[in-house]
PDB file of C-alpha atoms and ligand atoms in Angstrom:
ATOM      1  CA  MET A  25      11.907  -4.985  21.786  1.00 44.00           C
ATOM      2  CA  PRO A  26       8.736  -5.374  19.668  1.00 48.00           C
ATOM      3  CA  ARG A  27       9.422  -5.660  15.949  1.00 56.00           C
ATOM      4  CA  ARG A  28       6.538  -3.329  15.139  1.00 64.00           C
ATOM      5  CA  ASN A  29       4.548  -0.722  17.003  1.00 68.00           C
ATOM      6  CA  ALA A  30       0.770  -0.934  17.115  1.00 70.00           C
ATOM      7  CA  SER A  31      -1.850   0.545  19.376  1.00 70.00           C
ATOM      8  CA  PRO A  32      -3.700  -2.474  20.888  1.00 69.00           C
ATOM      9  CA  GLN A  33      -6.825  -0.306  21.360  1.00 72.00           C
ATOM     10  CA  VAL A  34      -7.261   0.246  17.618  1.00 79.00           C
ATOM     11  CA  THR A  35      -8.638  -2.606  15.547  1.00 89.00           C
ATOM     12  CA  ILE A  36     -10.489  -2.746  12.242  1.00 94.00           C
ATOM     13  CA  THR A  37     -12.226  -6.068  11.653  1.00 95.00           C
ATOM     14  CA  GLU A  38     -13.116  -7.687   8.314  1.00 96.00           C
ATOM     15  CA  PRO A  39     -16.850  -6.859   8.765  1.00 96.00           C
ATOM     16  CA  GLU A  40     -15.834  -3.217   9.277  1.00 96.00           C
ATOM     17  CA  VAL A  41     -13.648  -3.358   6.136  1.00 97.00           C
ATOM     18  CA  ALA A  42     -16.671  -4.722   4.253  1.00 98.00           C
ATOM     19  CA  GLU A  43     -18.855  -1.866   5.550  1.00 97.00           C
ATOM     20  CA  HIS A  44     -16.383   0.752   4.321  1.00 97.00           C
ATOM     21  CA  TRP A  45     -16.132  -0.808   0.868  1.00 98.00           C
ATOM     22  CA  ASP A  46     -19.917  -1.255   0.638  1.00 98.00           C
ATOM     23  CA  HIS A  47     -20.165   2.480   1.302  1.00 97.00           C
ATOM     24  CA  ASN A  48     -17.460   3.283  -1.302  1.00 97.00           C
ATOM     25  CA  ALA A  49     -18.800   0.866  -3.902  1.00 97.00           C
ATOM     26  CA  ASP A  50     -21.240   2.921  -6.003  1.00 96.00           C
ATOM     27  CA  SER A  51     -19.063   6.001  -6.349  1.00 94.00           C
ATOM     28  CA  TRP A  52     -15.910   3.848  -6.818  1.00 95.00           C
ATOM     29  CA  THR A  53     -17.583   1.817  -9.559  1.00 97.00           C
ATOM     30  CA  GLN A  54     -18.912   4.794 -11.462  1.00 93.00           C
ATOM     31  CA  ARG A  55     -15.522   6.556 -11.324  1.00 93.00           C
ATOM     32  CA  VAL A  56     -13.338   3.551 -12.122  1.00 95.00           C
ATOM     33  CA  ARG A  57     -15.540   2.629 -15.085  1.00 96.00           C
ATOM     34  CA  ALA A  58     -15.404   6.245 -16.316  1.00 92.00           C
ATOM     35  CA  GLY A  59     -11.571   6.059 -16.322  1.00 92.00           C
ATOM     36  CA  MET A  60     -11.128   8.664 -13.574  1.00 91.00           C
ATOM     37  CA  ASP A  61      -8.426   6.722 -11.716  1.00 91.00           C
ATOM     38  CA  VAL A  62      -5.397   8.103 -13.542  1.00 89.00           C
ATOM     39  CA  TYR A  63      -2.918   6.038 -11.503  1.00 92.00           C
ATOM     40  CA  ARG A  64      -4.739   2.890 -12.620  1.00 95.00           C
ATOM     41  CA  GLU A  65      -5.164   3.845 -16.274  1.00 93.00           C
ATOM     42  CA  PHE A  66      -1.734   5.329 -16.984  1.00 93.00           C
ATOM     43  CA  TYR A  67       0.629   3.804 -14.449  1.00 95.00           C
ATOM     44  CA  ASN A  68      -0.476   0.816 -12.390  1.00 97.00           C
ATOM     45  CA  ASN A  69      -2.605  -1.286 -14.722  1.00 97.00           C
ATOM     46  CA  PRO A  70      -0.306  -1.229 -17.763  1.00 97.00           C
ATOM     47  CA  ALA A  71       2.675  -2.165 -15.577  1.00 98.00           C
ATOM     48  CA  PHE A  72       0.890  -4.835 -13.528  1.00 98.00           C
ATOM     49  CA  LEU A  73      -0.832  -6.472 -16.503  1.00 98.00           C
ATOM     50  CA  ALA A  74       2.591  -6.725 -18.210  1.00 98.00           C
ATOM     51  CA  PHE A  75       4.025  -8.187 -14.992  1.00 98.00           C
ATOM     52  CA  ILE A  76       1.264 -10.844 -14.821  1.00 98.00           C
ATOM     53  CA  GLY A  77       1.747 -11.840 -18.463  1.00 97.00           C
ATOM     54  CA  SER A  78      -0.656 -14.053 -20.396  1.00 98.00           C
ATOM     55  CA  LEU A  79      -3.153 -16.152 -18.428  1.00 98.00           C
ATOM     56  CA  ARG A  80      -4.946 -17.378 -21.543  1.00 98.00           C
ATOM     57  CA  GLY A  81      -6.668 -20.723 -20.928  1.00 98.00           C
ATOM     58  CA  ARG A  82      -5.880 -20.665 -17.180  1.00 98.00           C
ATOM     59  CA  THR A  83      -8.347 -20.959 -14.304  1.00 98.00           C
ATOM     60  CA  VAL A  84      -7.740 -17.797 -12.296  1.00 98.00           C
ATOM     61  CA  LEU A  85      -8.943 -16.339  -8.985  1.00 98.00           C
ATOM     62  CA  ASP A  86      -9.038 -12.529  -8.649  1.00 98.00           C
ATOM     63  CA  ALA A  87      -8.780 -11.966  -4.879  1.00 98.00           C
ATOM     64  CA  GLY A  88     -10.370  -8.676  -3.780  1.00 98.00           C
ATOM     65  CA  CYS A  89     -11.838  -8.089  -7.243  1.00 98.00           C
ATOM     66  CA  GLY A  90     -14.021  -5.112  -6.281  1.00 98.00           C
ATOM     67  CA  GLU A  91     -16.533  -4.268  -9.024  1.00 98.00           C
ATOM     68  CA  GLY A  92     -14.576  -6.440 -11.449  1.00 98.00           C
ATOM     69  CA  SER A  93     -13.002  -4.080 -14.022  1.00 98.00           C
ATOM     70  CA  ASN A  94      -9.666  -5.898 -13.870  1.00 98.00           C
ATOM     71  CA  THR A  95     -11.351  -9.311 -13.627  1.00 98.00           C
ATOM     72  CA  ARG A  96     -13.054  -8.524 -16.918  1.00 98.00           C
ATOM     73  CA  ILE A  97      -9.784  -7.425 -18.558  1.00 98.00           C
ATOM     74  CA  LEU A  98      -8.281 -10.838 -17.759  1.00 98.00           C
ATOM     75  CA  ALA A  99     -11.429 -12.700 -18.838  1.00 98.00           C
ATOM     76  CA  ARG A 100     -11.453 -10.854 -22.166  1.00 98.00           C
ATOM     77  CA  SER A 101      -7.856 -11.950 -22.694  1.00 98.00           C
ATOM     78  CA  GLY A 102      -8.904 -15.613 -22.591  1.00 98.00           C
ATOM     79  CA  ALA A 103      -8.583 -16.690 -18.926  1.00 98.00           C
ATOM     80  CA  ARG A 104     -11.401 -18.362 -16.924  1.00 98.00           C
ATOM     81  CA  LEU A 105     -12.046 -16.001 -14.030  1.00 98.00           C
ATOM     82  CA  THR A 106     -13.569 -16.190 -10.583  1.00 98.00           C
ATOM     83  CA  GLY A 107     -13.697 -12.981  -8.537  1.00 98.00           C
ATOM     84  CA  VAL A 108     -14.131 -12.753  -4.775  1.00 98.00           C
ATOM     85  CA  ASP A 109     -14.599  -9.676  -2.652  1.00 98.00           C
ATOM     86  CA  LEU A 110     -15.561  -8.953   0.937  1.00 98.00           C
ATOM     87  CA  SER A 111     -17.995  -6.224  -0.127  1.00 98.00           C
ATOM     88  CA  ALA A 112     -21.437  -7.549  -1.062  1.00 98.00           C
ATOM     89  CA  ARG A 113     -22.237  -4.314  -2.936  1.00 98.00           C
ATOM     90  CA  MET A 114     -19.058  -4.561  -5.030  1.00 98.00           C
ATOM     91  CA  ILE A 115     -19.983  -8.130  -5.985  1.00 98.00           C
ATOM     92  CA  GLU A 116     -23.559  -7.092  -6.791  1.00 98.00           C
ATOM     93  CA  LEU A 117     -22.228  -4.404  -9.164  1.00 98.00           C
ATOM     94  CA  ALA A 118     -19.785  -6.897 -10.721  1.00 98.00           C
ATOM     95  CA  ARG A 119     -22.627  -9.405 -11.305  1.00 98.00           C
ATOM     96  CA  ILE A 120     -24.812  -6.739 -12.945  1.00 98.00           C
ATOM     97  CA  GLU A 121     -21.947  -6.015 -15.353  1.00 98.00           C
ATOM     98  CA  GLU A 122     -21.509  -9.755 -16.004  1.00 98.00           C
ATOM     99  CA  GLN A 123     -25.195  -9.880 -17.030  1.00 98.00           C
ATOM    100  CA  ARG A 124     -24.689  -6.915 -19.347  1.00 98.00           C
ATOM    101  CA  GLU A 125     -21.476  -8.306 -20.885  1.00 97.00           C
ATOM    102  CA  PRO A 126     -21.295 -12.071 -20.203  1.00 98.00           C
ATOM    103  CA  LEU A 127     -17.672 -13.196 -19.903  1.00 98.00           C
ATOM    104  CA  GLY A 128     -18.277 -16.387 -17.927  1.00 98.00           C
ATOM    105  CA  ILE A 129     -17.001 -14.854 -14.678  1.00 98.00           C
ATOM    106  CA  ARG A 130     -18.200 -16.295 -11.374  1.00 98.00           C
ATOM    107  CA  TYR A 131     -18.343 -13.752  -8.529  1.00 98.00           C
ATOM    108  CA  GLU A 132     -18.648 -14.640  -4.830  1.00 98.00           C
ATOM    109  CA  VAL A 133     -18.781 -12.628  -1.627  1.00 98.00           C
ATOM    110  CA  GLU A 134     -15.833 -14.174   0.207  1.00 98.00           C
ATOM    111  CA  SER A 135     -12.818 -13.043   2.180  1.00 98.00           C
ATOM    112  CA  PHE A 136      -9.444 -13.935   0.747  1.00 98.00           C
ATOM    113  CA  THR A 137      -8.640 -15.173   4.266  1.00 98.00           C
ATOM    114  CA  ALA A 138     -11.444 -17.807   4.228  1.00 98.00           C
ATOM    115  CA  LEU A 139     -12.318 -19.064   0.757  1.00 98.00           C
ATOM    116  CA  SER A 140     -14.927 -21.577   1.912  1.00 96.00           C
ATOM    117  CA  ALA A 141     -16.516 -21.926  -1.550  1.00 96.00           C
ATOM    118  CA  PHE A 142     -13.311 -23.321  -3.059  1.00 98.00           C
ATOM    119  CA  ALA A 143     -11.598 -26.695  -2.634  1.00 98.00           C
ATOM    120  CA  ASP A 144      -7.830 -27.079  -2.298  1.00 98.00           C
ATOM    121  CA  ALA A 145      -5.876 -26.742  -5.566  1.00 98.00           C
ATOM    122  CA  THR A 146      -8.779 -25.205  -7.553  1.00 98.00           C
ATOM    123  CA  PHE A 147      -6.864 -22.501  -9.464  1.00 98.00           C
ATOM    124  CA  ASP A 148      -3.932 -22.381 -11.896  1.00 98.00           C
ATOM    125  CA  ALA A 149      -3.205 -18.809 -10.836  1.00 98.00           C
ATOM    126  CA  VAL A 150      -4.294 -16.236  -8.275  1.00 98.00           C
ATOM    127  CA  VAL A 151      -4.083 -12.519  -9.002  1.00 98.00           C
ATOM    128  CA  SER A 152      -4.867  -9.629  -6.707  1.00 98.00           C
ATOM    129  CA  PHE A 153      -4.954  -5.989  -7.772  1.00 98.00           C
ATOM    130  CA  MET A 154      -4.371  -3.524  -4.910  1.00 98.00           C
ATOM    131  CA  ALA A 155      -6.336  -5.427  -2.277  1.00 98.00           C
ATOM    132  CA  LEU A 156      -4.005  -7.385  -0.001  1.00 98.00           C
ATOM    133  CA  MET A 157      -2.930  -4.258   1.950  1.00 96.00           C
ATOM    134  CA  ASP A 158      -6.632  -3.607   2.594  1.00 96.00           C
ATOM    135  CA  GLY A 159      -7.239  -6.652   4.820  1.00 94.00           C
ATOM    136  CA  PRO A 160      -6.142  -7.103   8.452  1.00 93.00           C
ATOM    137  CA  ASP A 161      -4.542 -10.559   8.213  1.00 96.00           C
ATOM    138  CA  PHE A 162      -1.917 -11.017   5.484  1.00 98.00           C
ATOM    139  CA  PRO A 163      -0.539 -14.355   6.854  1.00 98.00           C
ATOM    140  CA  ALA A 164      -4.086 -15.821   6.756  1.00 98.00           C
ATOM    141  CA  ALA A 165      -4.602 -14.495   3.211  1.00 98.00           C
ATOM    142  CA  ALA A 166      -1.283 -15.895   1.981  1.00 98.00           C
ATOM    143  CA  ALA A 167      -2.062 -19.312   3.506  1.00 98.00           C
ATOM    144  CA  GLU A 168      -5.558 -19.397   1.997  1.00 98.00           C
ATOM    145  CA  LEU A 169      -4.407 -18.283  -1.466  1.00 98.00           C
ATOM    146  CA  ASN A 170      -1.711 -20.967  -1.312  1.00 98.00           C
ATOM    147  CA  ARG A 171      -4.343 -23.583  -0.399  1.00 98.00           C
ATOM    148  CA  VAL A 172      -6.578 -22.868  -3.404  1.00 98.00           C
ATOM    149  CA  LEU A 173      -3.642 -22.853  -5.872  1.00 98.00           C
ATOM    150  CA  ARG A 174      -2.571 -25.971  -7.712  1.00 98.00           C
ATOM    151  CA  PRO A 175       1.062 -27.048  -7.191  1.00 98.00           C
ATOM    152  CA  GLY A 176       3.035 -25.145  -9.822  1.00 98.00           C
ATOM    153  CA  GLY A 177       0.494 -22.292  -9.716  1.00 98.00           C
ATOM    154  CA  GLN A 178       1.436 -18.632  -9.298  1.00 98.00           C
ATOM    155  CA  LEU A 179       0.235 -15.829  -7.085  1.00 98.00           C
ATOM    156  CA  CYS A 180       0.721 -12.324  -8.578  1.00 98.00           C
ATOM    157  CA  PHE A 181      -0.318  -9.314  -6.539  1.00 98.00           C
ATOM    158  CA  SER A 182       0.074  -5.551  -6.421  1.00 98.00           C
ATOM    159  CA  ILE A 183       0.005  -3.438  -3.264  1.00 98.00           C
ATOM    160  CA  LEU A 184       0.863   0.084  -2.186  1.00 97.00           C
ATOM    161  CA  HIS A 185       4.628   0.105  -1.704  1.00 98.00           C
ATOM    162  CA  PRO A 186       5.012  -0.461   2.039  1.00 97.00           C
ATOM    163  CA  CYS A 187       8.342   1.394   2.286  1.00 97.00           C
ATOM    164  CA  PHE A 188       7.106   4.631   0.729  1.00 96.00           C
ATOM    165  CA  MET A 189       3.347   4.774   1.390  1.00 95.00           C
ATOM    166  CA  THR A 190       3.710   5.024   5.156  1.00 95.00           C
ATOM    167  CA  LYS A 191       1.548   6.992   7.588  1.00 92.00           C
ATOM    168  CA  GLY A 192       4.129   9.779   7.707  1.00 92.00           C
ATOM    169  CA  PHE A 193       4.565  10.036   3.932  1.00 93.00           C
ATOM    170  CA  ALA A 194       4.871  13.541   2.447  1.00 94.00           C
ATOM    171  CA  TRP A 195       6.535  15.058  -0.604  1.00 95.00           C
ATOM    172  CA  LEU A 196       9.401  17.470   0.035  1.00 94.00           C
ATOM    173  CA  PRO A 197       9.311  20.524  -2.224  1.00 89.00           C
ATOM    174  CA  GLY A 198      12.489  22.172  -3.532  1.00 86.00           C
ATOM    175  CA  GLU A 199      13.015  25.914  -3.918  1.00 87.00           C
ATOM    176  CA  ASP A 200      11.017  26.023  -7.156  1.00 87.00           C
ATOM    177  CA  GLY A 201       8.113  24.081  -5.604  1.00 85.00           C
ATOM    178  CA  GLN A 202       8.929  20.887  -7.516  1.00 87.00           C
ATOM    179  CA  GLU A 203       9.170  17.726  -5.435  1.00 91.00           C
ATOM    180  CA  VAL A 204      12.780  16.793  -4.694  1.00 92.00           C
ATOM    181  CA  GLY A 205      12.218  13.857  -2.384  1.00 93.00           C
ATOM    182  CA  LEU A 206      10.013  12.105   0.127  1.00 93.00           C
ATOM    183  CA  ARG A 207       9.551  12.191   3.855  1.00 95.00           C
ATOM    184  CA  ILE A 208       8.867   8.736   5.286  1.00 95.00           C
ATOM    185  CA  GLY A 209       7.589   8.260   8.830  1.00 95.00           C
ATOM    186  CA  GLY A 210       5.974   5.590  10.949  1.00 94.00           C
ATOM    187  CA  TYR A 211       7.234   2.670   8.859  1.00 96.00           C
ATOM    188  CA  PHE A 212       7.004   0.324  11.856  1.00 95.00           C
ATOM    189  CA  ASP A 213       3.606   1.617  12.996  1.00 94.00           C
ATOM    190  CA  ALA A 214       1.138  -1.218  12.345  1.00 93.00           C
ATOM    191  CA  THR A 215      -1.891   0.530  13.876  1.00 94.00           C
ATOM    192  CA  PRO A 216      -4.770   0.155  11.407  1.00 95.00           C
ATOM    193  CA  TRP A 217      -6.296   3.388  10.138  1.00 94.00           C
ATOM    194  CA  VAL A 218      -8.829   4.705   7.651  1.00 94.00           C
ATOM    195  CA  GLU A 219      -7.344   6.748   4.826  1.00 93.00           C
ATOM    196  CA  ARG A 220      -9.606   9.216   3.013  1.00 92.00           C
ATOM    197  CA  TRP A 221      -8.785  10.095  -0.573  1.00 90.00           C
ATOM    198  CA  LYS A 222     -10.302  10.842  -3.977  1.00 89.00           C
ATOM    199  CA  PHE A 223      -9.462  10.239  -7.599  1.00 86.00           C
ATOM    200  CA  GLY A 224      -7.864  13.680  -7.921  1.00 78.00           C
ATOM    201  CA  ALA A 225      -8.195  13.875 -11.716  1.00 73.00           C
ATOM    202  CA  ALA A 226     -11.991  13.437 -11.682  1.00 75.00           C
ATOM    203  CA  PRO A 227     -13.791  16.478 -13.099  1.00 78.00           C
ATOM    204  CA  ASP A 228     -15.888  16.801  -9.923  1.00 79.00           C
ATOM    205  CA  ALA A 229     -13.039  15.885  -7.546  1.00 79.00           C
ATOM    206  CA  ALA A 230     -13.460  19.032  -5.421  1.00 80.00           C
ATOM    207  CA  ALA A 231     -17.090  18.215  -4.623  1.00 81.00           C
ATOM    208  CA  ALA A 232     -16.806  14.402  -4.439  1.00 85.00           C
ATOM    209  CA  GLU A 233     -17.022  12.573  -1.115  1.00 90.00           C
ATOM    210  CA  PRO A 234     -13.658  10.936  -0.376  1.00 92.00           C
ATOM    211  CA  PHE A 235     -13.398   7.145  -0.291  1.00 94.00           C
ATOM    212  CA  ALA A 236     -12.838   5.766   3.224  1.00 94.00           C
ATOM    213  CA  VAL A 237     -10.260   3.003   2.861  1.00 95.00           C
ATOM    214  CA  PRO A 238      -9.117   0.913   5.850  1.00 96.00           C
ATOM    215  CA  ARG A 239      -5.333   0.501   5.725  1.00 95.00           C
ATOM    216  CA  PHE A 240      -3.204  -2.137   7.381  1.00 96.00           C
ATOM    217  CA  ASP A 241       0.390  -0.991   7.153  1.00 95.00           C
ATOM    218  CA  ARG A 242       3.050  -3.662   7.050  1.00 97.00           C
ATOM    219  CA  THR A 243       6.770  -3.752   6.519  1.00 97.00           C
ATOM    220  CA  LEU A 244       8.419  -5.228   3.468  1.00 98.00           C
ATOM    221  CA  SER A 245       9.566  -8.178   5.598  1.00 97.00           C
ATOM    222  CA  ASP A 246       5.968  -8.822   6.721  1.00 97.00           C
ATOM    223  CA  TYR A 247       5.028  -9.402   3.069  1.00 98.00           C
ATOM    224  CA  VAL A 248       8.101 -11.424   2.103  1.00 98.00           C
ATOM    225  CA  ASN A 249       8.061 -13.562   5.253  1.00 98.00           C
ATOM    226  CA  GLY A 250       4.277 -13.984   5.037  1.00 98.00           C
ATOM    227  CA  LEU A 251       4.694 -15.496   1.585  1.00 98.00           C
ATOM    228  CA  ILE A 252       7.540 -17.754   2.708  1.00 98.00           C
ATOM    229  CA  ASP A 253       5.653 -18.903   5.830  1.00 98.00           C
ATOM    230  CA  ALA A 254       2.620 -19.767   3.662  1.00 98.00           C
ATOM    231  CA  GLY A 255       4.790 -22.094   1.546  1.00 98.00           C
ATOM    232  CA  PHE A 256       5.437 -19.851  -1.471  1.00 98.00           C
ATOM    233  CA  VAL A 257       8.715 -19.488  -3.325  1.00 98.00           C
ATOM    234  CA  LEU A 258       9.302 -15.863  -4.248  1.00 98.00           C
ATOM    235  CA  GLN A 259       9.988 -15.563  -7.973  1.00 98.00           C
ATOM    236  CA  ARG A 260      10.000 -11.880  -8.850  1.00 98.00           C
ATOM    237  CA  VAL A 261       9.340  -8.442  -7.430  1.00 98.00           C
ATOM    238  CA  HIS A 262       8.824  -5.270  -9.430  1.00 98.00           C
ATOM    239  CA  GLU A 263       8.714  -1.564  -8.520  1.00 98.00           C
ATOM    240  CA  PRO A 264       7.011   0.118 -11.489  1.00 98.00           C
ATOM    241  CA  ARG A 265       7.738   3.671 -12.653  1.00 96.00           C
ATOM    242  CA  PRO A 266       5.409   5.730 -14.847  1.00 95.00           C
ATOM    243  CA  THR A 267       6.564   5.710 -18.457  1.00 94.00           C
ATOM    244  CA  ALA A 268       7.828   8.803 -20.264  1.00 93.00           C
ATOM    245  CA  GLU A 269       4.519   8.895 -22.184  1.00 93.00           C
ATOM    246  CA  ALA A 270       2.486   8.773 -18.963  1.00 94.00           C
ATOM    247  CA  CYS A 271       4.596  11.595 -17.483  1.00 94.00           C
ATOM    248  CA  ALA A 272       4.125  13.670 -20.646  1.00 94.00           C
ATOM    249  CA  ALA A 273       0.331  13.184 -20.488  1.00 92.00           C
ATOM    250  CA  HIS A 274       0.181  13.774 -16.693  1.00 90.00           C
ATOM    251  CA  PRO A 275       3.204  15.795 -15.580  1.00 91.00           C
ATOM    252  CA  TRP A 276       2.355  15.379 -11.868  1.00 88.00           C
ATOM    253  CA  LEU A 277       3.247  11.665 -12.304  1.00 91.00           C
ATOM    254  CA  ARG A 278       6.892  12.636 -12.903  1.00 92.00           C
ATOM    255  CA  LYS A 279       7.724  12.668  -9.212  1.00 93.00           C
ATOM    256  CA  TRP A 280       6.870   8.954  -9.155  1.00 94.00           C
ATOM    257  CA  HIS A 281       9.246   8.440 -12.049  1.00 94.00           C
ATOM    258  CA  ASP A 282      12.101  10.397 -10.501  1.00 93.00           C
ATOM    259  CA  HIS A 283      12.031   9.730  -6.749  1.00 94.00           C
ATOM    260  CA  ALA A 284      10.026   6.692  -5.599  1.00 95.00           C
ATOM    261  CA  THR A 285       7.359   4.217  -6.633  1.00 95.00           C
ATOM    262  CA  THR A 286       3.760   4.028  -5.448  1.00 95.00           C
ATOM    263  CA  PHE A 287       3.368   0.295  -6.030  1.00 98.00           C
ATOM    264  CA  LEU A 288       5.073  -3.029  -5.354  1.00 98.00           C
ATOM    265  CA  TYR A 289       4.388  -6.239  -7.272  1.00 98.00           C
ATOM    266  CA  PHE A 290       5.107  -9.821  -6.204  1.00 98.00           C
ATOM    267  CA  ARG A 291       5.119 -13.072  -8.122  1.00 98.00           C
ATOM    268  CA  ALA A 292       5.310 -16.213  -5.968  1.00 98.00           C
ATOM    269  CA  LEU A 293       5.136 -19.894  -6.858  1.00 98.00           C
ATOM    270  CA  LYS A 294       3.357 -22.692  -5.008  1.00 98.00           C
ATOM    271  CA  PRO A 295       5.928 -25.492  -5.447  1.00 98.00           C
TER     272      PRO A 295
HETATM  273  C1  SAM B 303      -8.597  -0.850  -3.743  1.00 53.05           C
HETATM  274  S1  SAM B 303      -9.941  -1.962  -3.993  1.00 53.05           S
HETATM  275  C2  SAM B 303      -9.364  -2.843  -5.420  1.00 53.05           C
HETATM  276  C3  SAM B 303     -10.473  -3.549  -6.146  1.00 53.05           C
HETATM  277  C4  SAM B 303     -10.059  -4.248  -7.452  1.00 53.05           C
HETATM  278  N1  SAM B 303      -9.062  -5.261  -7.234  1.00 53.05           N
HETATM  279  C5  SAM B 303      -9.590  -3.247  -8.469  1.00 53.05           C
HETATM  280  O1  SAM B 303      -8.408  -3.268  -8.822  1.00 53.05           O
HETATM  281  O2  SAM B 303     -10.414  -2.452  -8.915  1.00 53.05           O
HETATM  282  C6  SAM B 303      -9.697  -3.152  -2.691  1.00 53.05           C
HETATM  283  C7  SAM B 303     -10.758  -4.227  -2.607  1.00 53.05           C
HETATM  284  O3  SAM B 303     -10.333  -5.209  -1.658  1.00 53.05           O
HETATM  285  C8  SAM B 303     -11.487  -5.713  -1.038  1.00 53.05           C
HETATM  286  N2  SAM B 303     -11.099  -6.432   0.187  1.00 53.05           N
HETATM  287  C9  SAM B 303     -10.564  -5.922   1.322  1.00 53.05           C
HETATM  288  N3  SAM B 303     -10.346  -6.917   2.207  1.00 53.05           N
HETATM  289  C10 SAM B 303     -10.759  -8.063   1.617  1.00 53.05           C
HETATM  290  C11 SAM B 303     -10.805  -9.430   2.031  1.00 53.05           C
HETATM  291  N4  SAM B 303     -10.394  -9.807   3.244  1.00 53.05           N
HETATM  292  N5  SAM B 303     -11.254 -10.347   1.156  1.00 53.05           N
HETATM  293  C12 SAM B 303     -11.698  -9.984  -0.082  1.00 53.05           C
HETATM  294  N6  SAM B 303     -11.699  -8.697  -0.513  1.00 53.05           N
HETATM  295  C13 SAM B 303     -11.228  -7.754   0.332  1.00 53.05           C
HETATM  296  C14 SAM B 303     -12.335  -4.488  -0.806  1.00 53.05           C
HETATM  297  O4  SAM B 303     -13.685  -4.809  -0.540  1.00 53.05           O
HETATM  298  C15 SAM B 303     -12.126  -3.742  -2.125  1.00 53.05           C
HETATM  299  O5  SAM B 303     -13.101  -4.069  -3.066  1.00 53.05           O
END
């Protein structure tokens, strides 16, 4: 009995992932920098930055850094940052911003599954914001991130929660139209797919072209066992909920407070 279902005919390669993110990059960058990603601003970033804690004085890799907004947040807080991303356009936009506001960040076009520019044990810490579910090979990524960490170094990453954000996910409305629960489907379906979505709170959301985001669904055990197989010791997991203040400012976030969580965070140690 196979542990997971996947259609062998459907593959999405890393070069194809890069193409999608190159295509998304300009619109993504403009919108993220304008604060239009409400999940990021009011829910995910505050919770994940608190989960990471202070990296002041540390040498840190941001794996899948995109256009670098979060890389810059960590650099401004006193860490020495390197950002890598598969998308050449994302890295170009990050470098332009580094010229405008120099923070000493080095950016490279690299896959987090093959960090050829970096020797073993280069970094005190590796962080990754919402990127490790976007690549096809998590075991390879975990092994490579372990390789570039110093012994005693930590990997902290956020992903879409694999148990809730499945292919068959849908909200279940109650009699008054308010969400009362979730439908989950296809949890074991590992067939890669391209999800299309927008930052719904953007003023021009109705007219905007959706982002095309390759998704590689995994089970919770794929992530936990991938970390263990790569040599990590799991230290902490966290399932963030929007705060009362965030729900008051954006009432549609309340369903994520009451019924489920969008995100899952891991902290793992390289012994
Ligand atoms: C949802 S975006 C997040 C970007 C950034 N971390 C942020 O929080 O704004 C996911 C990023 O992962 C990158 N990515 C996907 N697969 C990758 C890989 N194998 N190596 C490096 N980056 C990758 C994409 O190019 C994209 O920029």
